[in-house]
């Protein structure tokens, strides 16, 4: 069995729009009311996936959820008097950010030696809280091999859970036993703390993680107040490396000490506030990059074009390359996702598994990429203005576009 890290990117759905629904997500609120480009957004994401495959990496994908969500609209008794924000919530394409789809613990970490997945309940925001059942249905197909995977329902809605965006794993190699770190926030600040400590602890118990290899870390309240609504906006981990802003955690050095106590091999790549301010880190999504291990063992950072700033360049000049843990940085165009507050790391869910145990319909190859590209180019709307959200004709077009993709990929059971 060949165990590797597979990144499952979310394909941007045909209803992608800028309704500004996400309190605390500064990019999303800034873009509210702007014209979106669903076709370009999906093709940008597909290009990123293909670029990662070109590096020799295994690449998967997850598909857009049903939108507009008729079940949600029925549940709230939607009619002509319904708040426009709730109508927009039913149209949201936010499931494209699969870092929030679930929390994943590889088989090497769990008591039963299966890879465990728990869908995130996402209860803080109405446009996201409606996702998990449909997400779970898709995950149960993609990871339906019960000999290798264990699926859970979301944790109770009393405890907000936002998935892998607040989860880090440290290991000497993806297939080796790891130490899993769960980052949570505390309420009471300017913006809601979306990840509850008890949600994180529940997921750890459900996944059968040992106390000796599990860590719980508080996110810096100032980072949340500055717009770091998820931990992966200010920190990302890969194998032995923690790439982090110096103001990511409530007790920065205490967090390092807690990780090192259970994972002595830790290498910290810290970007100080003097080099890149917290505000610039959040604006550029430098830390919402994919930190990937390449087939030759080196690590590469896949960052959004927005992070190509003078301050980041000055920092990277001395901190990346040579004998440094991160050998290179590559910039990708995901502007449509970034405008709604999601960088390269938001767009992917990491699953450590043997690709042969995954439903092959969710793994990308050249033929599948061509099929997706053709369907998107023909059926995804070129533009959506926010005043079109709720339009019946556009709704029919969006629904038909998704059905065309499911049919082309042989996944009509998700219709």
Tab-separated table of C-alpha atoms in Angstrom, residues 13 28 72 82 93 162 198 220 226 244 248 254 298 301 314 331 345 352 354 362 392:
chain	number	residue	atom	x	y	z
A	13	UNK	CA	-19.547	26.154	-8.221
A	28	UNK	CA	-15.505	38.816	1.611
A	72	UNK	CA	-32.645	25.407	3.178
A	82	UNK	CA	-37.404	36.830	3.174
A	93	UNK	CA	-20.693	28.533	-3.345
A	162	UNK	CA	-14.823	24.676	11.118
A	198	UNK	CA	-14.958	21.432	22.882
A	220	UNK	CA	-4.503	34.755	19.273
A	226	UNK	CA	-7.704	41.467	12.721
A	244	UNK	CA	3.547	30.759	11.148
A	248	UNK	CA	-0.787	33.529	15.383
A	254	UNK	CA	4.000	28.256	24.722
A	298	UNK	CA	11.817	19.243	-0.611
A	301	UNK	CA	4.987	27.004	-0.738
A	314	UNK	CA	12.249	40.865	1.496
A	331	UNK	CA	2.560	32.115	-6.849
A	345	UNK	CA	-4.973	26.472	1.465
A	352	UNK	CA	-3.306	10.926	3.798
A	354	UNK	CA	-3.454	5.126	-0.519
A	362	UNK	CA	-12.667	11.958	-7.235
A	392	UNK	CA	-35.391	32.030	-11.280
